[in-house]
JSON list of C-alpha atoms in Angstrom, two decimals:
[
{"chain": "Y", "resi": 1, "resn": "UNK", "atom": "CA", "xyz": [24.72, 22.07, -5.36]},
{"chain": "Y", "resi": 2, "resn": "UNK", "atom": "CA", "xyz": [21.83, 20.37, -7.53]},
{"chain": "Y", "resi": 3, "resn": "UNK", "atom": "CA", "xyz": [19.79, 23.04, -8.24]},
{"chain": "Y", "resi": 4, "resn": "UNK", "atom": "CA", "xyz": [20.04, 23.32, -11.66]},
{"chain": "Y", "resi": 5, "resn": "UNK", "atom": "CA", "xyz": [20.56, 19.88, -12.64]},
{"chain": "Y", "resi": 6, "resn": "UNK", "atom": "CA", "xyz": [17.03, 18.87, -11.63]},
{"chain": "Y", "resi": 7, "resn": "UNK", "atom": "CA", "xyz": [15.70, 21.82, -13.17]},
{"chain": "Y", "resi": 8, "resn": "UNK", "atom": "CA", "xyz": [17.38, 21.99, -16.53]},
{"chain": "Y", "resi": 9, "resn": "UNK", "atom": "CA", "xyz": [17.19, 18.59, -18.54]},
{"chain": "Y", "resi": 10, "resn": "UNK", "atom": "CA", "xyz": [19.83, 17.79, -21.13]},
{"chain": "Y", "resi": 11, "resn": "UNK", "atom": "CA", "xyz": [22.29, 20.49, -20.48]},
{"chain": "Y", "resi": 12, "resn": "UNK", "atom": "CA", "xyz": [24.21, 19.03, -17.80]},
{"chain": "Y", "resi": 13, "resn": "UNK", "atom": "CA", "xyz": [25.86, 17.15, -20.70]},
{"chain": "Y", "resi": 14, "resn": "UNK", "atom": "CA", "xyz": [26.89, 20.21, -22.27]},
{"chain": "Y", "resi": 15, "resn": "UNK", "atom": "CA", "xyz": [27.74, 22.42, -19.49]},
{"chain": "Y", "resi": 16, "resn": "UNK", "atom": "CA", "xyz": [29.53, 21.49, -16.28]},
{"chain": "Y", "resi": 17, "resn": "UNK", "atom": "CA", "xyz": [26.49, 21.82, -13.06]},
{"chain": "Y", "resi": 18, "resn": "UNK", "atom": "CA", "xyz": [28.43, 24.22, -11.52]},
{"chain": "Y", "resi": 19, "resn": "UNK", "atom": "CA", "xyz": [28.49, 26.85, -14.49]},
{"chain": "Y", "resi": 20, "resn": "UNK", "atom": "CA", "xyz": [24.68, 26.43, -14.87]},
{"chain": "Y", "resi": 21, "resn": "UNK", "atom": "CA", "xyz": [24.97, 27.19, -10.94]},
{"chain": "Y", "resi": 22, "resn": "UNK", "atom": "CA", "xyz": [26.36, 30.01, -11.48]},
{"chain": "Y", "resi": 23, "resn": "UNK", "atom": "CA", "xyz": [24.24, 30.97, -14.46]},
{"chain": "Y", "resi": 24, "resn": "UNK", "atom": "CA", "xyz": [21.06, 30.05, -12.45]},
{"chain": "Y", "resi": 25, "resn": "UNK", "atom": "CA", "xyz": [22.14, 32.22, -9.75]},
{"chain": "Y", "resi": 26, "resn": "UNK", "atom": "CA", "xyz": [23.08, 35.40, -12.27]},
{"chain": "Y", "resi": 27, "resn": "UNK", "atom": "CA", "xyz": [19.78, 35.18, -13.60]},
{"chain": "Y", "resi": 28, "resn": "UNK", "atom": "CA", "xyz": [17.66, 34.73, -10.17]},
{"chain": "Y", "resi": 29, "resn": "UNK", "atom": "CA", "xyz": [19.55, 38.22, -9.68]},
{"chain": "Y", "resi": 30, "resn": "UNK", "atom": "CA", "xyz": [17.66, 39.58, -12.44]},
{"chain": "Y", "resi": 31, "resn": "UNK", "atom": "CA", "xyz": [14.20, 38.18, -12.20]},
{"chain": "Y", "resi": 32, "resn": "UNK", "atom": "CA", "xyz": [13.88, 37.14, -8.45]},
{"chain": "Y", "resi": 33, "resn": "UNK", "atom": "CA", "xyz": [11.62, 34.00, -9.95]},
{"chain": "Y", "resi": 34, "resn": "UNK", "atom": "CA", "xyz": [12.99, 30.40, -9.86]},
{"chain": "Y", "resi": 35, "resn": "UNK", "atom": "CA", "xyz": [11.24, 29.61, -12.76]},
{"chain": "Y", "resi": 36, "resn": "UNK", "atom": "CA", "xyz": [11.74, 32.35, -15.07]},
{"chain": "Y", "resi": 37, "resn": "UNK", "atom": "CA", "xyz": [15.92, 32.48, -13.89]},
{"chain": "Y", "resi": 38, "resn": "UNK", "atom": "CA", "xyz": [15.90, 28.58, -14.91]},
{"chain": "Y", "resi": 39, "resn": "UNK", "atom": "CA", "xyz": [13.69, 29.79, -18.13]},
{"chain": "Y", "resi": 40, "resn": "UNK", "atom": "CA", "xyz": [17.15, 32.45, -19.01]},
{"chain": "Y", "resi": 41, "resn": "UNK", "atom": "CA", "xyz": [19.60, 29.85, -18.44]},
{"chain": "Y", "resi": 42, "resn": "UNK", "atom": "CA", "xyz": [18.02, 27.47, -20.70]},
{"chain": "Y", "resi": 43, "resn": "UNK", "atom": "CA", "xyz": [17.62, 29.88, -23.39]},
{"chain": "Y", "resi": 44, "resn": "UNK", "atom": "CA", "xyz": [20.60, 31.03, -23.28]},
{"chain": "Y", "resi": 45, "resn": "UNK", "atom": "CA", "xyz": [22.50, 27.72, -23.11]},
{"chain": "Y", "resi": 46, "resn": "UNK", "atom": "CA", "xyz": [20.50, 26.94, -26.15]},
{"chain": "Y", "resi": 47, "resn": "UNK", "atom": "CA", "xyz": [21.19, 30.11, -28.40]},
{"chain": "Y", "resi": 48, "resn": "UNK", "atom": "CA", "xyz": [25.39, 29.08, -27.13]},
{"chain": "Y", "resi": 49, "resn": "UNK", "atom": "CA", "xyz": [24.88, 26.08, -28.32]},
{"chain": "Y", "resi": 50, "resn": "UNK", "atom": "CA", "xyz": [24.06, 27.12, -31.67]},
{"chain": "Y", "resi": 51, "resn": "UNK", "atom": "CA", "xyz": [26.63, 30.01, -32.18]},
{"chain": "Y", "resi": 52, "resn": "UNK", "atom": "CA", "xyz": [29.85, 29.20, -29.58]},
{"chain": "Y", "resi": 53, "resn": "UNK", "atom": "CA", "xyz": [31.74, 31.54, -28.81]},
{"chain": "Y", "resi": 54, "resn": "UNK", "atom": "CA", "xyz": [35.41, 31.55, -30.63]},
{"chain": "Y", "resi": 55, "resn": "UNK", "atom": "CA", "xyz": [37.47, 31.36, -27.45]},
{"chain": "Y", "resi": 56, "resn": "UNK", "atom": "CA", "xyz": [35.87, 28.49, -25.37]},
{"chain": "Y", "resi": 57, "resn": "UNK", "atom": "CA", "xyz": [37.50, 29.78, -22.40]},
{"chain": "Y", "resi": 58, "resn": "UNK", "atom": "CA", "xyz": [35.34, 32.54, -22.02]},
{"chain": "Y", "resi": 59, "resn": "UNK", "atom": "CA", "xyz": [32.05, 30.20, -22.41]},
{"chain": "Y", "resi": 60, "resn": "UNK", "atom": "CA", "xyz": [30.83, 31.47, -19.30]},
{"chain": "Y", "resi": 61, "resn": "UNK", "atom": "CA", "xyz": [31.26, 35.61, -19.77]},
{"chain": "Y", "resi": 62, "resn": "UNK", "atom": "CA", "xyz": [29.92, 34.19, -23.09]},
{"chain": "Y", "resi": 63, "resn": "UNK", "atom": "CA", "xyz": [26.57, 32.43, -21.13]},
{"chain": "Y", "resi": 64, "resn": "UNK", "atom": "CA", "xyz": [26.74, 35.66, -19.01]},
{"chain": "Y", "resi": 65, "resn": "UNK", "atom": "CA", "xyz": [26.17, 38.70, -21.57]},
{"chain": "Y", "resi": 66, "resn": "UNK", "atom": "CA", "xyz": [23.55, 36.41, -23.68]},
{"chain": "Y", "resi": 67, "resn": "UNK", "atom": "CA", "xyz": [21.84, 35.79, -20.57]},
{"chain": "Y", "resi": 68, "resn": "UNK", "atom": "CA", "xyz": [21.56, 39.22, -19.52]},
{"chain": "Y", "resi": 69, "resn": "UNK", "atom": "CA", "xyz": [20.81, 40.54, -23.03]},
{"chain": "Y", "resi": 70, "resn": "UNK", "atom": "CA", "xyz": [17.69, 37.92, -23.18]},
{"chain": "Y", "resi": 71, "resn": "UNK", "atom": "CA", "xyz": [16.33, 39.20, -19.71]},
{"chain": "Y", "resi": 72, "resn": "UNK", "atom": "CA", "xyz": [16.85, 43.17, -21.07]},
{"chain": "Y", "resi": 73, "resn": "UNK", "atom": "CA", "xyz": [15.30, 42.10, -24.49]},
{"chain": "Y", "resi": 74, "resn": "UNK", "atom": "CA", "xyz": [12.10, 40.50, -22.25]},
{"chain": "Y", "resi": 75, "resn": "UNK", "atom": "CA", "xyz": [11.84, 43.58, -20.33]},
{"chain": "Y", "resi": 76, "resn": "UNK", "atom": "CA", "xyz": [11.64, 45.93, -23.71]},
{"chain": "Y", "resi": 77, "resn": "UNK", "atom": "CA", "xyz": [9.35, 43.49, -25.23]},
{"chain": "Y", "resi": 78, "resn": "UNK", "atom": "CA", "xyz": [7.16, 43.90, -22.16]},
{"chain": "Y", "resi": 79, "resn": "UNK", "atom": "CA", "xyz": [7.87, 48.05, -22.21]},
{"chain": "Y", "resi": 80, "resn": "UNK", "atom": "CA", "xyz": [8.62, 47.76, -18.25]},
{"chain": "Y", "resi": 81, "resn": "UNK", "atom": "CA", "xyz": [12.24, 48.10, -18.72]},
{"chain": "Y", "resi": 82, "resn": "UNK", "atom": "CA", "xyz": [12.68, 50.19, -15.47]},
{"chain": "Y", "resi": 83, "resn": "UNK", "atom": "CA", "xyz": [14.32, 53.51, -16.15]},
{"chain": "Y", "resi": 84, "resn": "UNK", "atom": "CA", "xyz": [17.50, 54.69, -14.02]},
{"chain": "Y", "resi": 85, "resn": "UNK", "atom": "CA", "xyz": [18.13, 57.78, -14.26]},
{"chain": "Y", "resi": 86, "resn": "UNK", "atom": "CA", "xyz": [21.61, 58.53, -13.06]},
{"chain": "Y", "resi": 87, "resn": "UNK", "atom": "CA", "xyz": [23.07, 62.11, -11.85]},
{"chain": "Y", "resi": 88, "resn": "UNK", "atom": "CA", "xyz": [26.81, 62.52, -11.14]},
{"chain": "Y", "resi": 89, "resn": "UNK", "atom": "CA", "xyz": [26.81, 63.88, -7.53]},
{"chain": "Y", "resi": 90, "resn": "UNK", "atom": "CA", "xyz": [29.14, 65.03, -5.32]},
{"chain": "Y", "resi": 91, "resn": "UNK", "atom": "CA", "xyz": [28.00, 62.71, -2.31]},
{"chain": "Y", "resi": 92, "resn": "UNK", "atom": "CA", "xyz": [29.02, 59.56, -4.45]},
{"chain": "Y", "resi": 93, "resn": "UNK", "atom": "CA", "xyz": [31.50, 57.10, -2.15]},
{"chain": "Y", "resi": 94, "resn": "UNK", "atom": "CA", "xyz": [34.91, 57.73, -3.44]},
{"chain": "Y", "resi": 95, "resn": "UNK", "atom": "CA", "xyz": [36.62, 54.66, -1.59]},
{"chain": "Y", "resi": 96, "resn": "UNK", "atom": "CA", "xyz": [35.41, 50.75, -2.57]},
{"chain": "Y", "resi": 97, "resn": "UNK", "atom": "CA", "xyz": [36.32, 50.07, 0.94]},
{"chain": "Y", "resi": 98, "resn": "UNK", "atom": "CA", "xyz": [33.72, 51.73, 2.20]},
{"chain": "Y", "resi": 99, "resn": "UNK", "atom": "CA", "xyz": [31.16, 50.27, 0.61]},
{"chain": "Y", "resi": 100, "resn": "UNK", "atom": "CA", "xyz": [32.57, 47.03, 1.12]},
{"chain": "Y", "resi": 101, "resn": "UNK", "atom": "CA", "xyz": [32.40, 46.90, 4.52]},
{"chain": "Y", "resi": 102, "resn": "UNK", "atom": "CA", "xyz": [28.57, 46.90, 4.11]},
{"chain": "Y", "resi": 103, "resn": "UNK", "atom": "CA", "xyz": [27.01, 43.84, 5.56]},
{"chain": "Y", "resi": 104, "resn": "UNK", "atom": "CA", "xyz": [23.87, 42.30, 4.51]},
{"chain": "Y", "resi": 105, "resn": "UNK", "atom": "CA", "xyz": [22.39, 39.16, 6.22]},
{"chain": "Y", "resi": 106, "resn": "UNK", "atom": "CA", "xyz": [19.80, 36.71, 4.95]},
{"chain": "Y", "resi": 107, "resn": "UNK", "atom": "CA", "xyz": [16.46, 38.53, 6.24]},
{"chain": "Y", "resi": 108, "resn": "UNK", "atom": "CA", "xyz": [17.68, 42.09, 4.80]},
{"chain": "Y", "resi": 109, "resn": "UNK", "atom": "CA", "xyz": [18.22, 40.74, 1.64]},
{"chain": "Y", "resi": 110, "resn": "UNK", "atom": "CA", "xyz": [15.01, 39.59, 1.65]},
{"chain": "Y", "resi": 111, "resn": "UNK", "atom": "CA", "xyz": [13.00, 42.52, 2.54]},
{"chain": "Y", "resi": 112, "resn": "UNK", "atom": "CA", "xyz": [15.82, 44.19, 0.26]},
{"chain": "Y", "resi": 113, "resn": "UNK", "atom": "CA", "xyz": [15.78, 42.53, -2.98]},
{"chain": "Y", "resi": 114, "resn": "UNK", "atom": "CA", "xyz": [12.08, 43.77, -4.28]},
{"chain": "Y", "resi": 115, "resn": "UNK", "atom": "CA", "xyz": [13.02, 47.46, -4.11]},
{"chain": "Y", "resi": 116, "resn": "UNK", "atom": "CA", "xyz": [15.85, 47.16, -6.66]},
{"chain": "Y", "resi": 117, "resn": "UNK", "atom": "CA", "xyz": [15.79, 47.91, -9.82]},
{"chain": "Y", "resi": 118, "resn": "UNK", "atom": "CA", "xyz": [16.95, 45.02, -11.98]},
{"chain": "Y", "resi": 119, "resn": "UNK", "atom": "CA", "xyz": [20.27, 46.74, -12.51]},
{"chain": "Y", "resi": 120, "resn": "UNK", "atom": "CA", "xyz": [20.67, 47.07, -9.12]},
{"chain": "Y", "resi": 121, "resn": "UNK", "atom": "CA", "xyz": [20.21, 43.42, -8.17]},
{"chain": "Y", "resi": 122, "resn": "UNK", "atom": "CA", "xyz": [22.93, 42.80, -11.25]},
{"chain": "Y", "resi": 123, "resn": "UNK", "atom": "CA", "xyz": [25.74, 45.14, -9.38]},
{"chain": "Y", "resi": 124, "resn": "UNK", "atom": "CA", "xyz": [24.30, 43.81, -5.86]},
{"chain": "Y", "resi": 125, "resn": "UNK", "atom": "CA", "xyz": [24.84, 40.08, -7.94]},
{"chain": "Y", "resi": 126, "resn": "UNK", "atom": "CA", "xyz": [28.18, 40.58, -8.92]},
{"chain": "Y", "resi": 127, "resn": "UNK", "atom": "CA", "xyz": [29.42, 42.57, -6.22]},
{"chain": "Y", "resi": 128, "resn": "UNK", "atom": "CA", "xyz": [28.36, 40.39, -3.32]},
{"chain": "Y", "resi": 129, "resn": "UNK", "atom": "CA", "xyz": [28.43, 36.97, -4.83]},
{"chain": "Y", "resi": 130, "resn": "UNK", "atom": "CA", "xyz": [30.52, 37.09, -7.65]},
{"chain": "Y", "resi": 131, "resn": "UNK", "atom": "CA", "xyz": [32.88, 39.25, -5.42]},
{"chain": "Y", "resi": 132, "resn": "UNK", "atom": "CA", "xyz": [33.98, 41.63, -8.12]},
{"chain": "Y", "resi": 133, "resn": "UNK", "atom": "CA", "xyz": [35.66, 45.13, -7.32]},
{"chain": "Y", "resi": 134, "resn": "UNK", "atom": "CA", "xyz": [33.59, 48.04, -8.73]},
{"chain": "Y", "resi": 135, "resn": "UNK", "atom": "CA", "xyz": [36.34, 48.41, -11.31]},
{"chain": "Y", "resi": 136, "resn": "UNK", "atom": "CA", "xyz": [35.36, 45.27, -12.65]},
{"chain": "Y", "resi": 137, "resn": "UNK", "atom": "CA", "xyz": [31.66, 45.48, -12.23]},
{"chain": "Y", "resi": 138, "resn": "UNK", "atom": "CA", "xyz": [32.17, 48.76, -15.03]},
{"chain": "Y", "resi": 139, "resn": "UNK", "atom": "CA", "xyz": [34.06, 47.36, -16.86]},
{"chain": "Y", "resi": 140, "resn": "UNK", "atom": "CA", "xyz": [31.46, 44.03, -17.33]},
{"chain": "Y", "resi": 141, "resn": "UNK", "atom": "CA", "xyz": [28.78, 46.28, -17.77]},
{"chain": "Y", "resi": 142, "resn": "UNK", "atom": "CA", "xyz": [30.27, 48.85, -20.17]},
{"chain": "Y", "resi": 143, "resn": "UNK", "atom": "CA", "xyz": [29.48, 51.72, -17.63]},
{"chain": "Y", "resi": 144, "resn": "UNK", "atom": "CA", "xyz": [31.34, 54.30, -15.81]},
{"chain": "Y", "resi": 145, "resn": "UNK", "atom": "CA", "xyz": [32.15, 53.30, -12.38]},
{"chain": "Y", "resi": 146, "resn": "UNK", "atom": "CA", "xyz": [30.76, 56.16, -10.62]},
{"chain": "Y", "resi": 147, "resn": "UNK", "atom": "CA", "xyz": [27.31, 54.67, -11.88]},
{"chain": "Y", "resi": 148, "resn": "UNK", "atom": "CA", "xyz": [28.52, 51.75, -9.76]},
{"chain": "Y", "resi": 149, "resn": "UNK", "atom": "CA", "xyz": [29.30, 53.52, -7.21]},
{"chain": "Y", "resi": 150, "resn": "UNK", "atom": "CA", "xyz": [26.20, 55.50, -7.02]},
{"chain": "Y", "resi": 151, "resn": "UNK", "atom": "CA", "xyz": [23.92, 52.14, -7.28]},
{"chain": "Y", "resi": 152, "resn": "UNK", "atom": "CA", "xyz": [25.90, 50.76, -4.50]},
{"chain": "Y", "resi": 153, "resn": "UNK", "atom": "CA", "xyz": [25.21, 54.28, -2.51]},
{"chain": "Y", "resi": 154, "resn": "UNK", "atom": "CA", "xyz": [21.54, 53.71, -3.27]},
{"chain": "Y", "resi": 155, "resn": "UNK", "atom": "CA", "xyz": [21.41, 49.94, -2.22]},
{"chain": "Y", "resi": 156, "resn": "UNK", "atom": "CA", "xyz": [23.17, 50.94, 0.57]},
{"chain": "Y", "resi": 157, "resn": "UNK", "atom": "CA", "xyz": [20.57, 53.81, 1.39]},
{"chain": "Y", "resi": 158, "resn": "UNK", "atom": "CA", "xyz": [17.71, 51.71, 1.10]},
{"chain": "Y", "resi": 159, "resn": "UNK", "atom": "CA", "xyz": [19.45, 48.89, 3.60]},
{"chain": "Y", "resi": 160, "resn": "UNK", "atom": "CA", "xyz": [19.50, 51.52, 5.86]},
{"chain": "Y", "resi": 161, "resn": "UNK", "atom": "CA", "xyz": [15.84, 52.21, 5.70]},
{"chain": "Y", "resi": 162, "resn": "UNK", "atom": "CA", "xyz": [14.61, 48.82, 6.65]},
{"chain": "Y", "resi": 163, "resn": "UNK", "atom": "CA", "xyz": [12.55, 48.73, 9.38]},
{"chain": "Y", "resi": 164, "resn": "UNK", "atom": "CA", "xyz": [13.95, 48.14, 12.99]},
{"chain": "Y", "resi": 165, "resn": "UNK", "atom": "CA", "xyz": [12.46, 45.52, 15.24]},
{"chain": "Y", "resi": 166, "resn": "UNK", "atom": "CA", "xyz": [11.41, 46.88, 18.79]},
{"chain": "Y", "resi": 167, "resn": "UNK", "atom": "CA", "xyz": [15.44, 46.56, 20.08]},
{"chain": "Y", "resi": 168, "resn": "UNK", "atom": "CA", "xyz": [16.48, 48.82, 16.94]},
{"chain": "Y", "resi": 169, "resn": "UNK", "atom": "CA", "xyz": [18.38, 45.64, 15.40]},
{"chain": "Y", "resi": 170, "resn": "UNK", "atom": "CA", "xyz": [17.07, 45.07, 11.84]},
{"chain": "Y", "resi": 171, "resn": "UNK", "atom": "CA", "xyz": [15.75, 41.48, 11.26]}
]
């Protein structure tokens, strides 16, 4: 894949096109906006290029974290960081397995992606692409994994209130 190579001049060079994939695809996660996910991986490419990280094999949880503390850092700036409340409930799912077997096609997604939260679209992100366990999704994002758990419930929630076409088979 191309994407990024055509859209971000220079650092090709730097980074291998398949991090910056990667990167580009993180950060779409985030701001559902080519542009402004190409703007994040450029910036923060450029702030790693001036401080690297110590252990260069962890240049891309390195590219990760900056990227997503730029995009946070915009949304302050801008005071629409969206607030997420979260309440420990009872109702929570307890096995990852369920959750997992949760399928989401193209067209959901779609009608899907512009109700989350930007912290939902990061677990949605690293859960469904990235393919990590919930486990790991806490552990990357310094949170307990019930709150993982309980974003997945509500993604799942609001998958389920898509609208139906006139067979009762979501698009």
């Amino acid at each position: 894949m191309r994407l990024i190579a055509n859209g971000i001049r220079g650092l090709t060079m730097q980074f291998p096109a398949e991090l910056l994939n990667r990167l580009f695809r993180y950060g779409y996660a985030f701001t559902l906006q080519r542009d402004s996910a190409l703007d994040l991986v450029q910036q923060a490419c450029e702030k790693v290029l001036r401080n690297p990280p110590a252990d260069p094999l962890k240049l891309e949880i390195y590219l990760k974290v900056t990227l997503r503390n730029l995009y946070l850092d915009g949304w302050r700036k801008q005071q629409q960081y969206p607030l997420e409340l979260f309440v420990e409930s009872e109702h929570v799912a307890d096995s990852e397995q369920s959750v997992e077997q949760s399928f989401i096609n193209q067209q959901q997604l779609e009608l899907l992606l512009p109700r989350l939260s930007p912290q939902q679209r990061e677990v949605l992100y690293l859960w469904a692409v990235e393919g990590h366990s919930t486990s790991e999704i806490a552990a990357h994002l310094d949170e307990p994994r019930g709150t993982v758990l309980a974003r997945l419930s509500r993604i799942r929630s609001l998958l389920s209130d898509l609208p139906r076409d006139a067979y009762g088979v979501r698009p």
